[in-house]
mmCIF file with all atom_site columns, C-alpha atoms in Angstrom:
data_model
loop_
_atom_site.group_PDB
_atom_site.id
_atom_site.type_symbol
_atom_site.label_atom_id
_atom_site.label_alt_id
_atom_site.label_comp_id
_atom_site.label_asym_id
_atom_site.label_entity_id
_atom_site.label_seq_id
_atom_site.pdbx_PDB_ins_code
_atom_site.Cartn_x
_atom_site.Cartn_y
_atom_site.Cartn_z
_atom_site.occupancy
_atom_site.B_iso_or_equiv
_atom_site.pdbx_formal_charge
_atom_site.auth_seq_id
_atom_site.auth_comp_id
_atom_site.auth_asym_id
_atom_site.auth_atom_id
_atom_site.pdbx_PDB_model_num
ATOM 1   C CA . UNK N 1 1   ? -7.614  6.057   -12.740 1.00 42.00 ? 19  UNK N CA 1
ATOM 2   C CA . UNK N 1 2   ? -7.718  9.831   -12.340 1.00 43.00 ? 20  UNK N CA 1
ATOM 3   C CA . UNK N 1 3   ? -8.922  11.473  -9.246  1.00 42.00 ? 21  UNK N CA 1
ATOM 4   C CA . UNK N 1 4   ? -10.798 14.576  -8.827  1.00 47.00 ? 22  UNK N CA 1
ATOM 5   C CA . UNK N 1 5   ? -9.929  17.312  -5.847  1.00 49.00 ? 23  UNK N CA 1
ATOM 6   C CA . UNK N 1 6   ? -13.254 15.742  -4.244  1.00 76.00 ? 24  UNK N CA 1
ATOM 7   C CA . UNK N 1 7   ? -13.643 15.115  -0.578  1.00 90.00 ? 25  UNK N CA 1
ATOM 8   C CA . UNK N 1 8   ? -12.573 11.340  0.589   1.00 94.00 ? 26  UNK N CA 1
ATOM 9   C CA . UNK N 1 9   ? -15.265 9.809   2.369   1.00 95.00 ? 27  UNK N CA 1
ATOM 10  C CA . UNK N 1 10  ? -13.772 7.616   5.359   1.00 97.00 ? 28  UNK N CA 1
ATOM 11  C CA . UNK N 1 11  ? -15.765 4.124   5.364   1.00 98.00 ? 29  UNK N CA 1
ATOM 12  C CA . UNK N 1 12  ? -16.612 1.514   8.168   1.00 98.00 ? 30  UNK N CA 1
ATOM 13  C CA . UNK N 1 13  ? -15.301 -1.462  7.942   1.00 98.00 ? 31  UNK N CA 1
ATOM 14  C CA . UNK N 1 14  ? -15.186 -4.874  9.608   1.00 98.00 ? 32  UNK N CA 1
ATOM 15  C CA . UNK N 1 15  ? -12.631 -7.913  8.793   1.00 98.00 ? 33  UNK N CA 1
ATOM 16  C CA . UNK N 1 16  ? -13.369 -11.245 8.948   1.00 98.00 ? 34  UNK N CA 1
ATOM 17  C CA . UNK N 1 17  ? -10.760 -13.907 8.704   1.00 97.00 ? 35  UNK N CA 1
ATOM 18  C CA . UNK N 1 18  ? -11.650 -17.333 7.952   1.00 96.00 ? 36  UNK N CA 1
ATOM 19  C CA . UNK N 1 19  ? -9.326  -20.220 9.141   1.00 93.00 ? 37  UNK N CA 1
ATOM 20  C CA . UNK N 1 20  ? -9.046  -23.814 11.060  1.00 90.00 ? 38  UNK N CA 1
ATOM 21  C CA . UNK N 1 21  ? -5.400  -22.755 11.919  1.00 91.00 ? 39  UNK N CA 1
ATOM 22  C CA . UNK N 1 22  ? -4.638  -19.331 12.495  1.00 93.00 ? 40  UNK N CA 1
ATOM 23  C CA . UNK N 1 23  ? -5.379  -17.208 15.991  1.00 91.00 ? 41  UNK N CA 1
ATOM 24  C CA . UNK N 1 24  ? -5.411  -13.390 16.380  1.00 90.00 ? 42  UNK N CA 1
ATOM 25  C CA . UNK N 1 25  ? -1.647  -13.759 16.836  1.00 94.00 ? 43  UNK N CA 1
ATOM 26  C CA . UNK N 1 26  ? -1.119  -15.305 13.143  1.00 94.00 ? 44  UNK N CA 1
ATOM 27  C CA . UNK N 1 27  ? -3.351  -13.998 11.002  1.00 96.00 ? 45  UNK N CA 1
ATOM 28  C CA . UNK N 1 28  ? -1.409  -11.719 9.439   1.00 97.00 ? 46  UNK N CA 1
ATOM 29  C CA . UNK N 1 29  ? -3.579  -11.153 6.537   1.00 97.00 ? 47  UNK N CA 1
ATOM 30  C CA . UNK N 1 30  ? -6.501  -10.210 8.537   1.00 97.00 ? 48  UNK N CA 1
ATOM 31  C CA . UNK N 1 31  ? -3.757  -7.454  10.067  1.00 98.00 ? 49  UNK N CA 1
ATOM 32  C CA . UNK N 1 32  ? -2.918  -6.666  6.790   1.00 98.00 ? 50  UNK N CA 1
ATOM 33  C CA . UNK N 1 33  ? -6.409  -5.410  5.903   1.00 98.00 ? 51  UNK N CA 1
ATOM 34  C CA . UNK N 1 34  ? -6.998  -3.858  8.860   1.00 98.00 ? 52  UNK N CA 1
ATOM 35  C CA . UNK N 1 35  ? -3.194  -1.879  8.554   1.00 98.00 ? 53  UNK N CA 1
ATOM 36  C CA . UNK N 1 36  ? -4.312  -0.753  4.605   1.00 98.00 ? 54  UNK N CA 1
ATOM 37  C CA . UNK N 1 37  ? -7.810  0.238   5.400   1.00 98.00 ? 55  UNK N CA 1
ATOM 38  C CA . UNK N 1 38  ? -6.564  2.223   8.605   1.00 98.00 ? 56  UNK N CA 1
ATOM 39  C CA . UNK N 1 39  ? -3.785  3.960   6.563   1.00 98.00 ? 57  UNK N CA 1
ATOM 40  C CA . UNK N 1 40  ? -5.903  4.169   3.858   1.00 98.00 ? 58  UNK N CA 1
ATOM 41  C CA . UNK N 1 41  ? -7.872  6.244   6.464   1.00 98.00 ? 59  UNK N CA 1
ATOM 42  C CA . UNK N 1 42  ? -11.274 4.093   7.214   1.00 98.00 ? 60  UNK N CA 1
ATOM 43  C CA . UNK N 1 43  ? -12.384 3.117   10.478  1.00 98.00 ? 61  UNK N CA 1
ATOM 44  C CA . UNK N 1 44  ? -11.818 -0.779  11.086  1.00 98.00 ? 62  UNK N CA 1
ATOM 45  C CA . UNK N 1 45  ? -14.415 -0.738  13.292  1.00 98.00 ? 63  UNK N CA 1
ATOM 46  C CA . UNK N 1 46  ? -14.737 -4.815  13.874  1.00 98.00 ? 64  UNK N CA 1
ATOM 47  C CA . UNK N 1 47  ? -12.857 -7.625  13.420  1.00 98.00 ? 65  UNK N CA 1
ATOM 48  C CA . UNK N 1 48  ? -13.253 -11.302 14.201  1.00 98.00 ? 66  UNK N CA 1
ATOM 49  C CA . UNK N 1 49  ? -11.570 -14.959 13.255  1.00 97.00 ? 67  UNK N CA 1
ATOM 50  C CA . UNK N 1 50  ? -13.890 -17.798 13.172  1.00 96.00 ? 68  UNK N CA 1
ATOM 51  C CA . UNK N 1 51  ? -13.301 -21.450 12.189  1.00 93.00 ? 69  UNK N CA 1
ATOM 52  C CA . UNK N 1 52  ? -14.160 -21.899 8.015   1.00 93.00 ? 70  UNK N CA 1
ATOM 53  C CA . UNK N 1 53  ? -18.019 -23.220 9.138   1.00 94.00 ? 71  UNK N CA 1
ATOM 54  C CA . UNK N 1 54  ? -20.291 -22.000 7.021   1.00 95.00 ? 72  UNK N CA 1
ATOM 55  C CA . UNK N 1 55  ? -23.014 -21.294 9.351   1.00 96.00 ? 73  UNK N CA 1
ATOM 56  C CA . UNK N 1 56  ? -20.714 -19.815 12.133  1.00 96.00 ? 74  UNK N CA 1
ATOM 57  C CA . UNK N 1 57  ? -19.777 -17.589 8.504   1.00 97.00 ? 75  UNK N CA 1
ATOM 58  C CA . UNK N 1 58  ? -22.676 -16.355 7.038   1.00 97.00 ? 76  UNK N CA 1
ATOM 59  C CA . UNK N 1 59  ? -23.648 -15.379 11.085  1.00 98.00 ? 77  UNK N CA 1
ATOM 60  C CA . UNK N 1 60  ? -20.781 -13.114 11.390  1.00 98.00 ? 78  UNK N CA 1
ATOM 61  C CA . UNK N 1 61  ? -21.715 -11.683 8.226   1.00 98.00 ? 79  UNK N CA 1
ATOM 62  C CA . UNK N 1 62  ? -25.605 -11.607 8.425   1.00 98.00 ? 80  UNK N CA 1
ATOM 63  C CA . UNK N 1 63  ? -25.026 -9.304  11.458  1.00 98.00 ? 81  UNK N CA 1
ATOM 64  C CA . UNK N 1 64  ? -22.718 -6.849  9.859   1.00 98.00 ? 82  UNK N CA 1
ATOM 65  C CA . UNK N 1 65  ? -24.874 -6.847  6.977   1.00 98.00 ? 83  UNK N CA 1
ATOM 66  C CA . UNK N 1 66  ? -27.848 -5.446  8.962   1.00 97.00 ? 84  UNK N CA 1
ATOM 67  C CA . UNK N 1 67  ? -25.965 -3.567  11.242  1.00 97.00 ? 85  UNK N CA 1
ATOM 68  C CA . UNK N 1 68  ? -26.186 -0.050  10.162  1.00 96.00 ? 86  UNK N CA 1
ATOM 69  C CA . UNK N 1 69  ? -22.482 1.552   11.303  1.00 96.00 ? 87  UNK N CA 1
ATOM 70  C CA . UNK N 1 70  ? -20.848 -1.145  8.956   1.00 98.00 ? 88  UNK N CA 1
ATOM 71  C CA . UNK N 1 71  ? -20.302 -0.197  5.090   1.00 98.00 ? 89  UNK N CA 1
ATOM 72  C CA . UNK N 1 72  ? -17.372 -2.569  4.099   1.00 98.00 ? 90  UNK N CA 1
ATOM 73  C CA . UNK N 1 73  ? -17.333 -6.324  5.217   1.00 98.00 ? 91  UNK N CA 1
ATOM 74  C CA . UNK N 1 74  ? -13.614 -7.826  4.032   1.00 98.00 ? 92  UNK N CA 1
ATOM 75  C CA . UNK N 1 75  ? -13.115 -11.459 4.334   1.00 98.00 ? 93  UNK N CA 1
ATOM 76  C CA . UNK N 1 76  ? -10.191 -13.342 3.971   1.00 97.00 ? 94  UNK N CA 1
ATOM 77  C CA . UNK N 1 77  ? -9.714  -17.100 3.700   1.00 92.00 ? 95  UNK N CA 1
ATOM 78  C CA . UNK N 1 78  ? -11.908 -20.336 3.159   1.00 82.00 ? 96  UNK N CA 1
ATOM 79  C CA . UNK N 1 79  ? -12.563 -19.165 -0.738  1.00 86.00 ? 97  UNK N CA 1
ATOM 80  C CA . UNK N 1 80  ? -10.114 -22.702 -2.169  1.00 81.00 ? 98  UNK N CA 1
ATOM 81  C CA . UNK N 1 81  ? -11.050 -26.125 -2.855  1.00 82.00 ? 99  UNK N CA 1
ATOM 82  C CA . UNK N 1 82  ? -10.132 -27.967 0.160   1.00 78.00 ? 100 UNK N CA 1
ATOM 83  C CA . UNK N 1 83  ? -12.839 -29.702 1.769   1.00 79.00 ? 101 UNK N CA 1
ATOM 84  C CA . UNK N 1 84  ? -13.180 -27.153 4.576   1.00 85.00 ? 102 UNK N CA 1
ATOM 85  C CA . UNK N 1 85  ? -12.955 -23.782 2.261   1.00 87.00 ? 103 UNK N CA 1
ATOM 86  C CA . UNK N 1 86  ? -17.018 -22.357 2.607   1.00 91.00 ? 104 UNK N CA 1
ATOM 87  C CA . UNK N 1 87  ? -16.558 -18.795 2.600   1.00 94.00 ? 105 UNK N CA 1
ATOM 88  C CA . UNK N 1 88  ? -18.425 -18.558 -0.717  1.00 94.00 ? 106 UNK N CA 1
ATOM 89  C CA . UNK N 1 89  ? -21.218 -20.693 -0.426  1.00 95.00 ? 107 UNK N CA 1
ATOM 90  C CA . UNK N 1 90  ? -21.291 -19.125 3.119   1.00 96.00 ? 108 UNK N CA 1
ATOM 91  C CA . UNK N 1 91  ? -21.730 -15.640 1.375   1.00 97.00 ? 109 UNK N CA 1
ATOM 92  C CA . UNK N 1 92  ? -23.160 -16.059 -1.556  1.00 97.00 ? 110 UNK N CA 1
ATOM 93  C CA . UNK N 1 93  ? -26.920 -16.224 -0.580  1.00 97.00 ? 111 UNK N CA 1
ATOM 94  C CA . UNK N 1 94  ? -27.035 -13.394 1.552   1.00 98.00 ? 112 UNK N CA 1
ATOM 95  C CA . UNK N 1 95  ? -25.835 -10.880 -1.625  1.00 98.00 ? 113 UNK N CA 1
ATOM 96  C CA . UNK N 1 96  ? -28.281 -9.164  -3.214  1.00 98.00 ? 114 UNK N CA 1
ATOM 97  C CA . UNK N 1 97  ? -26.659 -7.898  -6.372  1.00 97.00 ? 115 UNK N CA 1
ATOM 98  C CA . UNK N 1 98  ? -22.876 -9.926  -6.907  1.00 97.00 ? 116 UNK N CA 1
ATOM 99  C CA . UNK N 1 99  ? -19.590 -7.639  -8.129  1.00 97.00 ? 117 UNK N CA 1
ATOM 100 C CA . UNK N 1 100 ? -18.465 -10.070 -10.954 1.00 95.00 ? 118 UNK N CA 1
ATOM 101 C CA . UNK N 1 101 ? -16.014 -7.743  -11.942 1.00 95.00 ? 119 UNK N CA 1
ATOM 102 C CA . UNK N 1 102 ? -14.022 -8.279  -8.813  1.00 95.00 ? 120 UNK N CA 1
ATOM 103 C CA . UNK N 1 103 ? -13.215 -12.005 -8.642  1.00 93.00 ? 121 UNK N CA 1
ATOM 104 C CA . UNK N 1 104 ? -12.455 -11.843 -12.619 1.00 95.00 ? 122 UNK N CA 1
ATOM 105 C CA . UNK N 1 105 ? -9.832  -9.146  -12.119 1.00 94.00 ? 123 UNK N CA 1
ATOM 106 C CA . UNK N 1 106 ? -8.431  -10.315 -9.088  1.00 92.00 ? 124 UNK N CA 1
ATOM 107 C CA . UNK N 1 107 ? -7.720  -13.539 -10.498 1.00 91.00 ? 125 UNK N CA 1
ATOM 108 C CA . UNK N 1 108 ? -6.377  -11.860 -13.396 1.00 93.00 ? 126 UNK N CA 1
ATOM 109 C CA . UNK N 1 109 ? -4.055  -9.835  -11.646 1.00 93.00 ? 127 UNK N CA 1
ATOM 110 C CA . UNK N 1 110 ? -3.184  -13.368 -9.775  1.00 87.00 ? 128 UNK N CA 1
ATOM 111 C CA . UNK N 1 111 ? -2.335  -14.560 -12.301 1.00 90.00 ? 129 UNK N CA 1
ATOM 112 C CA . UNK N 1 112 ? 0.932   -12.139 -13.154 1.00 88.00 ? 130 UNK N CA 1
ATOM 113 C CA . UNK N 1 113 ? 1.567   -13.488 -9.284  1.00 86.00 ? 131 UNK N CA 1
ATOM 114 C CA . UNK N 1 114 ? 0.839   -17.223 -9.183  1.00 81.00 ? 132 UNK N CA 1
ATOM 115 C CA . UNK N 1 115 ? 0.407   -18.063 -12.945 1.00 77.00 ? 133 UNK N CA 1
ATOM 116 C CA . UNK N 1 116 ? -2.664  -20.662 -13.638 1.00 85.00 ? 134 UNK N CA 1
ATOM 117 C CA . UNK N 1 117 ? -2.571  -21.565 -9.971  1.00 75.00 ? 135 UNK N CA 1
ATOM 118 C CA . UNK N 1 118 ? -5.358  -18.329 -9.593  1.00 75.00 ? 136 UNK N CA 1
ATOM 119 C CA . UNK N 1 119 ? -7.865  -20.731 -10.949 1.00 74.00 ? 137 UNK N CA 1
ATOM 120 C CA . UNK N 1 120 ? -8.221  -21.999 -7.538  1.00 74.00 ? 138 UNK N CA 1
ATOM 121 C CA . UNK N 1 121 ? -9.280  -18.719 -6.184  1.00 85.00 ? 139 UNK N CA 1
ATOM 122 C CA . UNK N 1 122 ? -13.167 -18.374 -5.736  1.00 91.00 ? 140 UNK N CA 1
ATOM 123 C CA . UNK N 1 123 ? -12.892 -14.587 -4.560  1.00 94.00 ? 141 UNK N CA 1
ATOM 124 C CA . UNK N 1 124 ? -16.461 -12.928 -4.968  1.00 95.00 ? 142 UNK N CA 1
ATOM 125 C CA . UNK N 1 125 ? -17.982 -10.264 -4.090  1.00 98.00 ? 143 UNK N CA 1
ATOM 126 C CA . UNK N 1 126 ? -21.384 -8.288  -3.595  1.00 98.00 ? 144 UNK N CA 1
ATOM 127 C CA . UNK N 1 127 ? -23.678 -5.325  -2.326  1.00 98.00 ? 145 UNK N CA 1
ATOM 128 C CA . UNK N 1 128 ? -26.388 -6.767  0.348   1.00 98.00 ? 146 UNK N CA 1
ATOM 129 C CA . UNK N 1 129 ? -28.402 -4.020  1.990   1.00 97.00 ? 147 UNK N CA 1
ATOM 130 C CA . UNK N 1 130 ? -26.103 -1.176  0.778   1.00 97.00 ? 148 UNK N CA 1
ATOM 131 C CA . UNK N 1 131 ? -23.133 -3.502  2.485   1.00 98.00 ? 149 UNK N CA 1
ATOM 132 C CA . UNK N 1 132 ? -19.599 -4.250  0.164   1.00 98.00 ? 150 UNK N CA 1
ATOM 133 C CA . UNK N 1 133 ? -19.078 -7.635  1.014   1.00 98.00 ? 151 UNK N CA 1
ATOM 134 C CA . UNK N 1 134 ? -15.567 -8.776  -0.185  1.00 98.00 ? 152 UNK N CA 1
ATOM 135 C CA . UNK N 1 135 ? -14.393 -12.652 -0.247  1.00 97.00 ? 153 UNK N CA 1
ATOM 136 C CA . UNK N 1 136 ? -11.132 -13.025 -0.679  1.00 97.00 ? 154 UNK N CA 1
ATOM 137 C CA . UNK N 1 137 ? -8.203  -15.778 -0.436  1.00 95.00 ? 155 UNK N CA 1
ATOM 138 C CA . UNK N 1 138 ? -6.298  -16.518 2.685   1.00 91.00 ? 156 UNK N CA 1
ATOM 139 C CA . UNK N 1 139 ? -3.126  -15.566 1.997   1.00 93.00 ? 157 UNK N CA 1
ATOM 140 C CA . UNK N 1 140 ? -0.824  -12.304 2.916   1.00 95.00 ? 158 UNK N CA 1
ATOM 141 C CA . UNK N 1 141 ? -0.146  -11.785 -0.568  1.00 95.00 ? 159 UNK N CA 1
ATOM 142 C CA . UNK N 1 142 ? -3.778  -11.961 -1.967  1.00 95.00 ? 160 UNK N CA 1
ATOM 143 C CA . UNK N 1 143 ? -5.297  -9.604  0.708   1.00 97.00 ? 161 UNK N CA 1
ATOM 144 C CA . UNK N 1 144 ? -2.128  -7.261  -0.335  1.00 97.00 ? 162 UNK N CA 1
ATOM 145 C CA . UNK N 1 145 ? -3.124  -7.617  -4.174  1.00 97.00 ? 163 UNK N CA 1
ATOM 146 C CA . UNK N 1 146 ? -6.400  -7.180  -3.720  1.00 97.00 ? 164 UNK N CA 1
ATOM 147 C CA . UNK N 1 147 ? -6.315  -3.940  -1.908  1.00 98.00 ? 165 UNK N CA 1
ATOM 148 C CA . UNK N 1 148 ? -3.220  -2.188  -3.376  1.00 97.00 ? 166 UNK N CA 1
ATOM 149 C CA . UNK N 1 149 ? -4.601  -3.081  -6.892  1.00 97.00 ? 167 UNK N CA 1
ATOM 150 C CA . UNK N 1 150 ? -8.623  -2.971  -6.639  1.00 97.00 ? 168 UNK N CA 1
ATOM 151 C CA . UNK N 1 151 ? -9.924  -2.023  -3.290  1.00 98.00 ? 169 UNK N CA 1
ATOM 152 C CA . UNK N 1 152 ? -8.112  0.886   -2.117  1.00 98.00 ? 170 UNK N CA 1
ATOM 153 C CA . UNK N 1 153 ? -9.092  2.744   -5.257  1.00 96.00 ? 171 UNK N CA 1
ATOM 154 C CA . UNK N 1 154 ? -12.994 1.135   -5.606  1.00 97.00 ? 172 UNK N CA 1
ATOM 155 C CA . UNK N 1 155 ? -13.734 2.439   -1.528  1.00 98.00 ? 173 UNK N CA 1
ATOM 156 C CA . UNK N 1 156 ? -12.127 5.384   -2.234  1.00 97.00 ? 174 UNK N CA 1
ATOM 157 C CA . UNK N 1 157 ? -14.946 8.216   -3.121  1.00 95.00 ? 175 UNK N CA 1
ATOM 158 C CA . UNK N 1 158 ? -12.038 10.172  -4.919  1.00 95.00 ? 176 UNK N CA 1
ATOM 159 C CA . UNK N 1 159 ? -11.958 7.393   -7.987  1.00 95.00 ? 177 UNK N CA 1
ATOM 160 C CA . UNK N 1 160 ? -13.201 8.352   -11.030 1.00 93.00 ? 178 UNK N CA 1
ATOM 161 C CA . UNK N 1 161 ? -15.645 7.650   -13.398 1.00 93.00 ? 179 UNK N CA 1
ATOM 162 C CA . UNK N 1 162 ? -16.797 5.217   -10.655 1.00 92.00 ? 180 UNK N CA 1
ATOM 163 C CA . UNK N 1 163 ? -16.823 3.488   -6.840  1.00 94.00 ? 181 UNK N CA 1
ATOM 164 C CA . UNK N 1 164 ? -18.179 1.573   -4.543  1.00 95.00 ? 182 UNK N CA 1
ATOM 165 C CA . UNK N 1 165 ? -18.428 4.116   -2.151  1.00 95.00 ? 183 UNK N CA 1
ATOM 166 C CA . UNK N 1 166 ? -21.849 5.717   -4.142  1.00 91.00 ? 184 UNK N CA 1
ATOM 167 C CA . UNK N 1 167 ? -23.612 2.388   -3.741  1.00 95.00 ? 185 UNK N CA 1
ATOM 168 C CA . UNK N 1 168 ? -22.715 1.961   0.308   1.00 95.00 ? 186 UNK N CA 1
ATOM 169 C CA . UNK N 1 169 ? -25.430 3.007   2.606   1.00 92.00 ? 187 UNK N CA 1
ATOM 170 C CA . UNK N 1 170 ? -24.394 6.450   4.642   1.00 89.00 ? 188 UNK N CA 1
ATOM 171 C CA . UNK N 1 171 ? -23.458 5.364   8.455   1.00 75.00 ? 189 UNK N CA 1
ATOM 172 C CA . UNK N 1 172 ? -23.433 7.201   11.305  1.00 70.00 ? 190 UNK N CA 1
ATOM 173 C CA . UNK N 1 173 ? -19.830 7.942   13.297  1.00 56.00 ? 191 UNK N CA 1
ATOM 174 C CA . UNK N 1 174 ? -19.729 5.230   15.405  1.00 51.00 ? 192 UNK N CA 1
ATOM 175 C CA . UNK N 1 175 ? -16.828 3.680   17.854  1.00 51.00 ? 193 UNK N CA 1
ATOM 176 C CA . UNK N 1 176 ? -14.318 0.956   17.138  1.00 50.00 ? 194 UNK N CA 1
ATOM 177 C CA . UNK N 1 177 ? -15.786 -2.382  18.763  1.00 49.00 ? 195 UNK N CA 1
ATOM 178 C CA . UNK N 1 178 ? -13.065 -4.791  18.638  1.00 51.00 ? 196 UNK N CA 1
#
C-alpha cells in the first residue's frame, strides 16, 4: 500500500495472552506484540496473561473494551481446537461489527507458512465500542505474521485508501499501567 506524508497517529494498546502453560517469563509472543507495537511507536499501555477460561477472557476484555484510554486490544493464543482453546467464543459476543477480512487473510498468508495446517487457526477479529479487538494464534510466528503483514499497516493512520485507525474511538494521553 502507498502512504501519504500524513501525520501517524500513535494508538493505545493492551495485550492479552491466552495460555494454561506459559508465565510472563515465556510468553514470548505476547513480548513480541508488545516489542512491534512499541517500535511501531504505540503506547502498550496494558498487558496481562490469563489461563484460556472463557469467562476469566471475555473479563479482561469487557474492561478494556469500555475503558476509554484503550484503542487496540491484541490477543494471542486459545484461538485452536484443543479442548481448552476459548478465545473466540470468549470474544465473539462482545463485538459489535466482526473484521472478516482479517482471519481470511491471515490464514491465507498462513498458509505460504504452515500449508493446510492454517485451517486450524480461528483468528477473528472486530470493532466493539470504537475498540480493535484482534484474536490471534498462540504462536511466535503467527503474532509476527500477523503484524509485519496486516496489523502494522491497518493501525497505522498513514495507510492508504484505508485503516483501522478512522474507526477507533480518540483517547486521551494516558500512562502505561502494567
Amino acid at each position: 500500500m502507498a502512504h501519504t506524508p500524513s501525520d501517524f497517529v500513535p494508538l493505545n494498546i493492551a495485550v492479552l495472552t491466552v495460555s494454561d502453560t506459559r508465565t510472563s517469563e515465556t510468553d514470548t509472543s505476547g513480548q513480541l506484540l508488545v516489542e512491534s507495537a512499541t517500535a511501531a511507536g504505540h503506547r502498550v499501555i496494558d498487558r496481562q496473561l490469563w489461563p484460556d477460561d472463557p469467562y476469566r477472557i471475555r473479563a479482561v476484555v469487557s474492561n478494556w473494551i469500555v475503558d476509554a484510554d484503550v484503542q487496540v486490544v491484541l490477543i494471542t493464543g486459545g484461538t485452536g481446537f484443543t479442548g481448552r482453546d476459548s478465545t473466540p467464543e470468549a470474544v465473539a459476543p462482545l463485538l459489535d461489527k466482526t473484521v472478516d477480512g482479517f482471519g481470511e487473510l491471515f490464514r491465507h498468508l498462513s498458509w505460504e507458512e504452515i500449508g493446510t495446517s492454517t485451517l486450524q487457526s480461528r483468528a477473528l477479529a472486530g470493532l466493539a465500542n470504537r475498540t480493535l479487538v484482534v484474536c490471534m494464534p498462540g504462536s511466535t510466528g503467527a503474532c509476527r505474521t500477523a503484524w509485519t503483514r496486516i496489523l502494522a499497516e491497518q493501525l497505522d493512520s498513514r495507510t492508504r485508501p484505508c485503516n483501522f485507525v478512522q474507526h477507533l474511538a480518540p483517547a486521551p494521553a494516558c500512562e502505561t499501567r502494567g
